[in-house]
């Protein structure tokens, strides 16, 4: 049973009482999580949508998670939101867990396990009256248990605050991060970087502002330390992808004579010197549904919804197609089932 994907185990637990008790036992679920089978059959794509109807429930947003291949509803929950222009950010999945950040610091961050139908709102944090928090960005990781990191920009003191949530204490604690904000030349925004690493040992953020990126902020979940990578040149509007804790790719999306293209560069480190090496320009990224929704897809949504979502196969290291988004408030995410509860 430890070798089976979670989707099979959730069906098998209905066979008899003994199998149910075995599969539901904390001991079995811990072993299954640590076993980390990495089975393709355990990977699905989840569509996450954010809907609101002021006539029925004013100032409420309904978060709905459903399977992409059969549109089966997995779970849903509501949260209050009065700032409709702030579309929540989604990070993960890590060990089957997805983190949803409403971006408004007065609304709790949510952790959910779609396969188990569980959702948990994390406690809010407070800062002194001297701080003016401009933005909150989060990441989820795993080291024996899940951890959540939030990075906040303080506009008054021009610095970053960082906090770590652990389930054991059910609270946040401060983390040391030495990084100042210098407007125009540096950054005032921090946004999560998508990654092919599903073990949750590292998390990465872009640091920039006004469509520019100047540095990468990395966090080691085990040792709980930050690392800042200064880019050799300031990047324009692009998407950065983490292939592992040390290697990155960046994608610059453009349009020429009606053809959507992607410029791809990868990082290179020589004697602690970070640089970019142009790999290729993919000039044929048409609209189409992926022929097979196999494991290894990551979706890059651009601000212009008419461009759709660029689908990148990080195992083949190539773009597959562009995929229509059902709405501007919908996202697709790769998720591998797990028994990690929230």
Short mmCIF file of C-alpha atoms in Angstrom, two decimals:
data_model
loop_
_atom_site.label_atom_id
_atom_site.label_comp_id
_atom_site.label_asym_id
_atom_site.label_seq_id
_atom_site.Cartn_x
_atom_site.Cartn_y
_atom_site.Cartn_z
CA UNK A 1 0.00 0.00 0.00
CA UNK A 2 2.90 2.38 0.64
CA UNK A 3 3.77 2.16 -3.05
CA UNK A 4 0.31 3.20 -4.24
CA UNK A 5 -0.71 6.76 -5.20
CA UNK A 6 -3.07 8.58 -2.89
CA UNK A 7 -5.89 8.54 -5.45
CA UNK A 8 -5.88 4.71 -5.34
CA UNK A 9 -5.66 4.64 -1.56
CA UNK A 10 -8.68 6.92 -1.16
CA UNK A 11 -10.68 4.41 -3.21
CA UNK A 12 -9.25 1.37 -1.42
CA UNK A 13 -10.20 2.69 2.02
CA UNK A 14 -13.84 2.00 1.08
CA UNK A 15 -13.19 -1.72 0.48
CA UNK A 16 -13.36 -2.82 4.10
CA UNK A 17 -13.04 -1.49 7.63
CA UNK A 18 -9.57 -2.97 8.17
CA UNK A 19 -8.11 -1.27 5.05
CA UNK A 20 -9.77 1.99 6.06
CA UNK A 21 -8.23 1.85 9.53
CA UNK A 22 -4.80 1.10 8.09
CA UNK A 23 -4.92 3.92 5.53
CA UNK A 24 -6.33 6.40 8.06
CA UNK A 25 -3.76 5.62 10.74
CA UNK A 26 -1.24 8.43 11.45
CA UNK A 27 1.61 5.91 11.28
CA UNK A 28 0.72 4.77 7.74
CA UNK A 29 0.16 8.33 6.50
CA UNK A 30 3.50 9.48 7.88
CA UNK A 31 5.31 6.56 6.19
CA UNK A 32 3.50 7.26 2.92
CA UNK A 33 4.54 10.92 3.04
CA UNK A 34 8.18 10.08 3.80
CA UNK A 35 8.21 7.37 1.12
CA UNK A 36 7.81 10.06 -1.58
CA UNK A 37 6.97 7.69 -4.43
CA UNK A 38 6.84 10.45 -7.05
CA UNK A 39 4.35 8.45 -9.11
CA UNK A 40 3.04 10.04 -12.34
CA UNK A 41 -0.41 8.59 -11.58
CA UNK A 42 -0.52 10.73 -8.45
CA UNK A 43 -0.13 14.00 -10.36
CA UNK A 44 -3.19 15.97 -11.40
CA UNK A 45 -3.89 19.51 -12.54
CA UNK A 46 -6.21 21.61 -10.45
CA UNK A 47 -8.12 24.62 -11.66
CA UNK A 48 -8.48 27.27 -8.97
CA UNK A 49 -11.04 30.01 -9.55
CA UNK A 50 -12.01 33.06 -7.52
CA UNK A 51 -15.62 34.18 -7.94
CA UNK A 52 -17.76 36.80 -6.28
CA UNK A 53 -21.43 37.81 -6.53
CA UNK A 54 -22.32 41.02 -4.70
CA UNK A 55 -26.05 40.32 -5.05
CA UNK A 56 -25.81 37.07 -3.09
CA UNK A 57 -22.84 37.56 -0.78
CA UNK A 58 -21.38 41.08 -0.81
CA UNK A 59 -17.64 41.41 -0.17
CA UNK A 60 -17.19 37.63 -0.24
CA UNK A 61 -14.94 35.65 -2.57
CA UNK A 62 -15.59 31.97 -3.27
CA UNK A 63 -12.46 29.91 -3.89
CA UNK A 64 -13.23 26.75 -5.84
CA UNK A 65 -10.79 23.92 -6.58
CA UNK A 66 -11.66 21.29 -9.18
CA UNK A 67 -9.83 18.64 -11.18
CA UNK A 68 -8.94 19.75 -14.68
CA UNK A 69 -9.51 16.43 -16.45
CA UNK A 70 -13.09 15.77 -15.31
CA UNK A 71 -14.09 19.10 -13.65
CA UNK A 72 -14.87 17.28 -10.41
CA UNK A 73 -15.15 19.67 -7.47
CA UNK A 74 -12.60 18.92 -4.76
CA UNK A 75 -13.34 21.65 -2.23
CA UNK A 76 -14.32 25.29 -1.83
CA UNK A 77 -14.21 27.95 0.84
CA UNK A 78 -14.98 31.64 1.28
CA UNK A 79 -13.08 34.64 2.53
CA UNK A 80 -13.93 38.31 2.93
CA UNK A 81 -12.38 40.71 0.44
CA UNK A 82 -13.16 44.32 -0.27
CA UNK A 83 -10.28 44.85 -2.68
CA UNK A 84 -11.43 43.11 -5.86
CA UNK A 85 -8.48 44.32 -7.90
CA UNK A 86 -6.14 42.13 -5.81
CA UNK A 87 -6.19 38.69 -7.43
CA UNK A 88 -4.85 36.14 -4.90
CA UNK A 89 -1.53 34.46 -5.58
CA UNK A 90 -1.13 30.68 -5.43
CA UNK A 91 2.06 28.91 -4.42
CA UNK A 92 2.83 25.22 -4.34
CA UNK A 93 2.01 22.52 -4.49
CA UNK A 94 4.44 21.09 -1.97
CA UNK A 95 3.69 17.64 -0.58
CA UNK A 96 0.15 18.03 -1.89
CA UNK A 97 -0.38 21.36 -0.10
CA UNK A 98 -1.39 24.61 -1.80
CA UNK A 99 -0.97 28.04 -0.24
CA UNK A 100 -3.40 30.82 -1.22
CA UNK A 101 -2.39 34.37 -0.41
CA UNK A 102 -5.21 36.97 -0.73
CA UNK A 103 -2.41 39.62 -0.71
CA UNK A 104 -4.39 41.85 1.64
CA UNK A 105 -2.58 41.60 5.00
CA UNK A 106 -5.89 41.87 6.89
CA UNK A 107 -7.07 38.57 5.32
CA UNK A 108 -5.51 35.28 6.52
CA UNK A 109 -3.28 33.14 4.35
CA UNK A 110 -4.93 29.76 3.65
CA UNK A 111 -3.32 26.31 3.44
CA UNK A 112 -5.31 23.52 1.81
CA UNK A 113 -4.96 19.88 0.84
CA UNK A 114 -7.42 19.40 -2.04
CA UNK A 115 -7.26 15.59 -1.93
CA UNK A 116 -8.25 15.50 1.74
CA UNK A 117 -10.65 18.43 1.39
CA UNK A 118 -8.93 20.32 4.21
CA UNK A 119 -8.35 24.07 4.51
CA UNK A 120 -6.83 26.10 7.33
CA UNK A 121 -6.55 29.86 7.80
CA UNK A 122 -3.24 30.84 9.37
CA UNK A 123 -3.22 33.40 12.19
CA UNK A 124 -2.79 37.04 11.26
CA UNK A 125 0.30 38.97 12.33
CA UNK A 126 0.56 42.51 13.58
CA UNK A 127 3.28 45.12 13.26
CA UNK A 128 4.09 48.25 15.21
CA UNK A 129 2.44 51.55 14.31
CA UNK A 130 5.75 52.77 12.92
CA UNK A 131 5.63 50.20 10.07
CA UNK A 132 3.72 50.65 6.84
CA UNK A 133 3.37 47.28 5.13
CA UNK A 134 3.02 47.61 1.38
CA UNK A 135 2.94 44.03 0.14
CA UNK A 136 2.88 40.45 1.39
CA UNK A 137 4.34 37.52 -0.51
CA UNK A 138 4.39 33.92 0.73
CA UNK A 139 6.02 30.55 0.09
CA UNK A 140 5.35 27.05 1.39
CA UNK A 141 8.03 24.48 2.15
CA UNK A 142 8.55 21.18 3.89
CA UNK A 143 11.09 19.90 6.40
CA UNK A 144 9.59 17.03 8.42
CA UNK A 145 6.43 19.17 8.44
CA UNK A 146 5.16 22.04 6.33
CA UNK A 147 6.36 25.59 6.86
CA UNK A 148 5.05 28.88 5.51
CA UNK A 149 7.21 31.95 5.01
CA UNK A 150 5.80 35.43 4.47
CA UNK A 151 7.93 38.30 3.21
CA UNK A 152 6.57 41.82 3.69
CA UNK A 153 7.81 45.14 2.35
CA UNK A 154 7.85 48.04 4.81
CA UNK A 155 7.46 51.24 2.81
CA UNK A 156 8.28 53.52 5.72
CA UNK A 157 11.59 51.97 6.75
CA UNK A 158 12.39 50.70 3.25
CA UNK A 159 13.20 47.19 4.37
CA UNK A 160 11.87 43.65 4.35
CA UNK A 161 10.23 41.80 7.21
CA UNK A 162 10.15 38.01 7.15
CA UNK A 163 8.23 35.58 9.33
CA UNK A 164 7.99 31.80 9.55
CA UNK A 165 4.88 29.82 10.49
CA UNK A 166 5.20 26.36 12.02
CA UNK A 167 2.27 24.11 12.82
CA UNK A 168 3.83 22.98 16.11
CA UNK A 169 3.63 26.46 17.62
CA UNK A 170 0.67 27.57 15.47
CA UNK A 171 2.21 31.04 15.32
CA UNK A 172 4.63 33.23 13.39
CA UNK A 173 8.15 34.12 14.44
CA UNK A 174 10.56 36.67 13.03
CA UNK A 175 13.31 35.71 10.61
CA UNK A 176 16.48 37.67 9.95
CA UNK A 177 16.68 39.11 6.45
CA UNK A 178 19.11 41.91 5.67
CA UNK A 179 17.82 43.72 2.64
CA UNK A 180 17.06 47.41 2.12
CA UNK A 181 14.67 48.92 -0.39
CA UNK A 182 16.02 51.63 -2.67
CA UNK A 183 13.35 53.03 -4.92
CA UNK A 184 13.86 53.30 -8.68
CA UNK A 185 17.21 51.53 -8.68
CA UNK A 186 16.25 48.44 -6.69
CA UNK A 187 12.81 47.14 -5.79
CA UNK A 188 9.67 47.55 -3.82
CA UNK A 189 7.84 44.36 -4.86
CA UNK A 190 8.52 40.71 -3.98
CA UNK A 191 6.80 37.96 -5.96
CA UNK A 192 7.12 34.14 -5.71
CA UNK A 193 9.09 32.17 -8.30
CA UNK A 194 7.59 28.98 -9.67
CA UNK A 195 9.75 25.90 -9.31
CA UNK A 196 10.14 22.33 -10.54
CA UNK A 197 11.25 21.27 -7.05
CA UNK A 198 8.26 19.68 -5.33
CA UNK A 199 10.04 18.63 -2.13
CA UNK A 200 9.71 22.10 -0.67
CA UNK A 201 13.30 22.40 0.58
CA UNK A 202 13.82 25.84 -0.97
CA UNK A 203 11.69 28.85 -1.88
CA UNK A 204 12.53 31.76 -4.19
CA UNK A 205 11.18 35.24 -4.90
CA UNK A 206 11.79 37.93 -7.53
CA UNK A 207 12.69 41.32 -6.13
CA UNK A 208 11.85 44.29 -8.32
CA UNK A 209 9.19 46.80 -9.19
CA UNK A 210 7.51 48.57 -12.09
CA UNK A 211 8.07 45.53 -14.33
CA UNK A 212 11.77 45.14 -13.47
CA UNK A 213 13.67 42.46 -11.51
CA UNK A 214 17.05 43.15 -9.92
CA UNK A 215 17.59 40.35 -7.38
CA UNK A 216 16.46 36.86 -6.37
CA UNK A 217 15.67 36.09 -2.75
CA UNK A 218 16.07 32.43 -1.72
CA UNK A 219 15.16 30.69 1.52
CA UNK A 220 16.50 27.38 2.85
CA UNK A 221 13.60 25.70 4.69
CA UNK A 222 15.83 23.33 6.66
CA UNK A 223 18.44 25.81 7.89
CA UNK A 224 15.97 28.73 7.86
CA UNK A 225 18.34 31.22 6.26
CA UNK A 226 17.96 33.67 3.39
CA UNK A 227 20.31 34.18 0.45
CA UNK A 228 20.20 37.12 -1.95
CA UNK A 229 21.41 36.77 -5.55
CA UNK A 230 22.13 40.04 -7.30
CA UNK A 231 21.45 39.75 -11.02
CA UNK A 232 24.18 40.97 -13.41
CA UNK A 233 21.66 43.18 -15.22
CA UNK A 234 18.20 44.41 -14.32
CA UNK A 235 15.63 42.31 -16.17
CA UNK A 236 12.58 43.78 -17.86
CA UNK A 237 9.15 42.18 -17.63
CA UNK A 238 9.73 38.43 -17.58
CA UNK A 239 9.05 35.23 -15.62
CA UNK A 240 11.79 33.43 -13.68
CA UNK A 241 11.64 29.68 -13.11
CA UNK A 242 13.69 27.72 -10.56
CA UNK A 243 15.01 24.40 -11.86
CA UNK A 244 16.60 23.65 -8.48
CA UNK A 245 17.98 25.61 -5.54
CA UNK A 246 20.88 26.99 -7.61
CA UNK A 247 19.75 27.03 -11.25
CA UNK A 248 17.21 29.35 -12.85
CA UNK A 249 15.70 30.11 -16.23
CA UNK A 250 14.00 33.30 -17.27
CA UNK A 251 11.39 33.66 -19.98
CA UNK A 252 10.74 36.91 -21.79
CA UNK A 253 7.43 36.88 -23.69
CA UNK A 254 6.94 39.05 -26.75
CA UNK A 255 5.05 39.52 -29.99
CA UNK A 256 6.40 40.21 -33.46
CA UNK A 257 4.26 40.41 -36.63
CA UNK A 258 1.41 38.69 -34.80
CA UNK A 259 3.55 35.74 -33.63
CA UNK A 260 3.96 35.13 -29.90
CA UNK A 261 7.51 34.18 -28.99
CA UNK A 262 9.50 33.38 -25.87
CA UNK A 263 13.16 34.22 -25.29
CA UNK A 264 14.73 31.66 -22.94
CA UNK A 265 17.92 32.20 -20.92
CA UNK A 266 19.43 30.03 -18.20
CA UNK A 267 21.65 30.94 -15.28
CA UNK A 268 25.32 30.12 -15.08
CA UNK A 269 27.51 30.29 -11.98
CA UNK A 270 31.29 30.39 -12.29
CA UNK A 271 33.28 31.02 -9.11
CA UNK A 272 30.27 32.61 -7.42
CA UNK A 273 29.67 34.87 -10.42
CA UNK A 274 26.07 34.78 -11.61
CA UNK A 275 25.30 35.33 -15.29
CA UNK A 276 22.68 34.53 -17.93
CA UNK A 277 23.23 32.43 -21.05
CA UNK A 278 20.73 32.72 -23.90
CA UNK A 279 19.44 29.28 -24.83
CA UNK A 280 16.92 29.85 -27.61
CA UNK A 281 14.01 31.85 -28.92
CA UNK A 282 10.85 29.79 -29.33
CA UNK A 283 8.80 31.66 -31.94
CA UNK A 284 5.91 29.22 -32.22
CA UNK A 285 3.72 29.07 -29.12
CA UNK A 286 0.17 28.71 -30.51
CA UNK A 287 -3.09 28.40 -28.63
CA UNK A 288 -3.97 24.75 -28.02
CA UNK A 289 -4.88 22.38 -25.23
CA UNK A 290 -1.95 20.16 -24.17
CA UNK A 291 -2.25 16.85 -26.02
CA UNK A 292 -1.71 14.98 -22.79
CA UNK A 293 -1.83 16.61 -19.37
CA UNK A 294 1.22 14.67 -18.23
CA UNK A 295 3.27 15.44 -15.15
CA UNK A 296 5.75 18.29 -15.48
CA UNK A 297 3.67 21.26 -16.68
CA UNK A 298 3.87 24.73 -15.17
CA UNK A 299 1.64 27.62 -16.25
CA UNK A 300 2.78 31.21 -16.71
CA UNK A 301 -0.13 33.65 -16.71
CA UNK A 302 0.57 37.06 -18.18
CA UNK A 303 -1.20 40.24 -17.22
CA UNK A 304 -2.76 40.41 -20.68
CA UNK A 305 -5.42 37.66 -20.46
CA UNK A 306 -5.83 37.50 -24.26
CA UNK A 307 -2.38 35.92 -24.42
CA UNK A 308 -3.62 33.04 -22.28
CA UNK A 309 -1.37 30.90 -20.14
CA UNK A 310 2.00 29.75 -21.50
CA UNK A 311 2.42 26.02 -20.73
CA UNK A 312 6.00 24.99 -19.99
CA UNK A 313 7.15 21.36 -19.74
CA UNK A 314 10.00 21.60 -17.23
CA UNK A 315 11.04 17.98 -17.78
CA UNK A 316 11.46 18.41 -21.55
CA UNK A 317 12.55 22.04 -20.92
CA UNK A 318 10.34 23.47 -23.66
CA UNK A 319 7.08 25.35 -24.10
CA UNK A 320 4.19 23.15 -25.20
CA UNK A 321 1.49 25.67 -26.10
CA UNK A 322 -0.62 28.53 -24.87
CA UNK A 323 -3.78 27.54 -23.04
CA UNK A 324 -7.01 29.52 -22.70
CA UNK A 325 -7.90 30.56 -19.17
CA UNK A 326 -11.60 30.20 -18.29
CA UNK A 327 -11.43 33.67 -16.74
CA UNK A 328 -8.88 36.24 -15.66
CA UNK A 329 -9.32 35.02 -12.07
CA UNK A 330 -8.57 31.35 -12.81
CA UNK A 331 -5.28 29.53 -12.42
CA UNK A 332 -3.99 26.02 -13.17
CA UNK A 333 -1.53 24.30 -10.87
CA UNK A 334 0.20 20.91 -10.84
CA UNK A 335 -0.53 18.95 -7.68
CA UNK A 336 0.61 15.59 -6.39
CA UNK A 337 -1.61 14.04 -3.75
CA UNK A 338 -0.44 13.46 -0.20
CA UNK A 339 -1.73 12.62 3.26
CA UNK A 340 -0.17 15.71 4.85
CA UNK A 341 -2.97 17.30 6.85
CA UNK A 342 -3.25 21.00 7.51
#
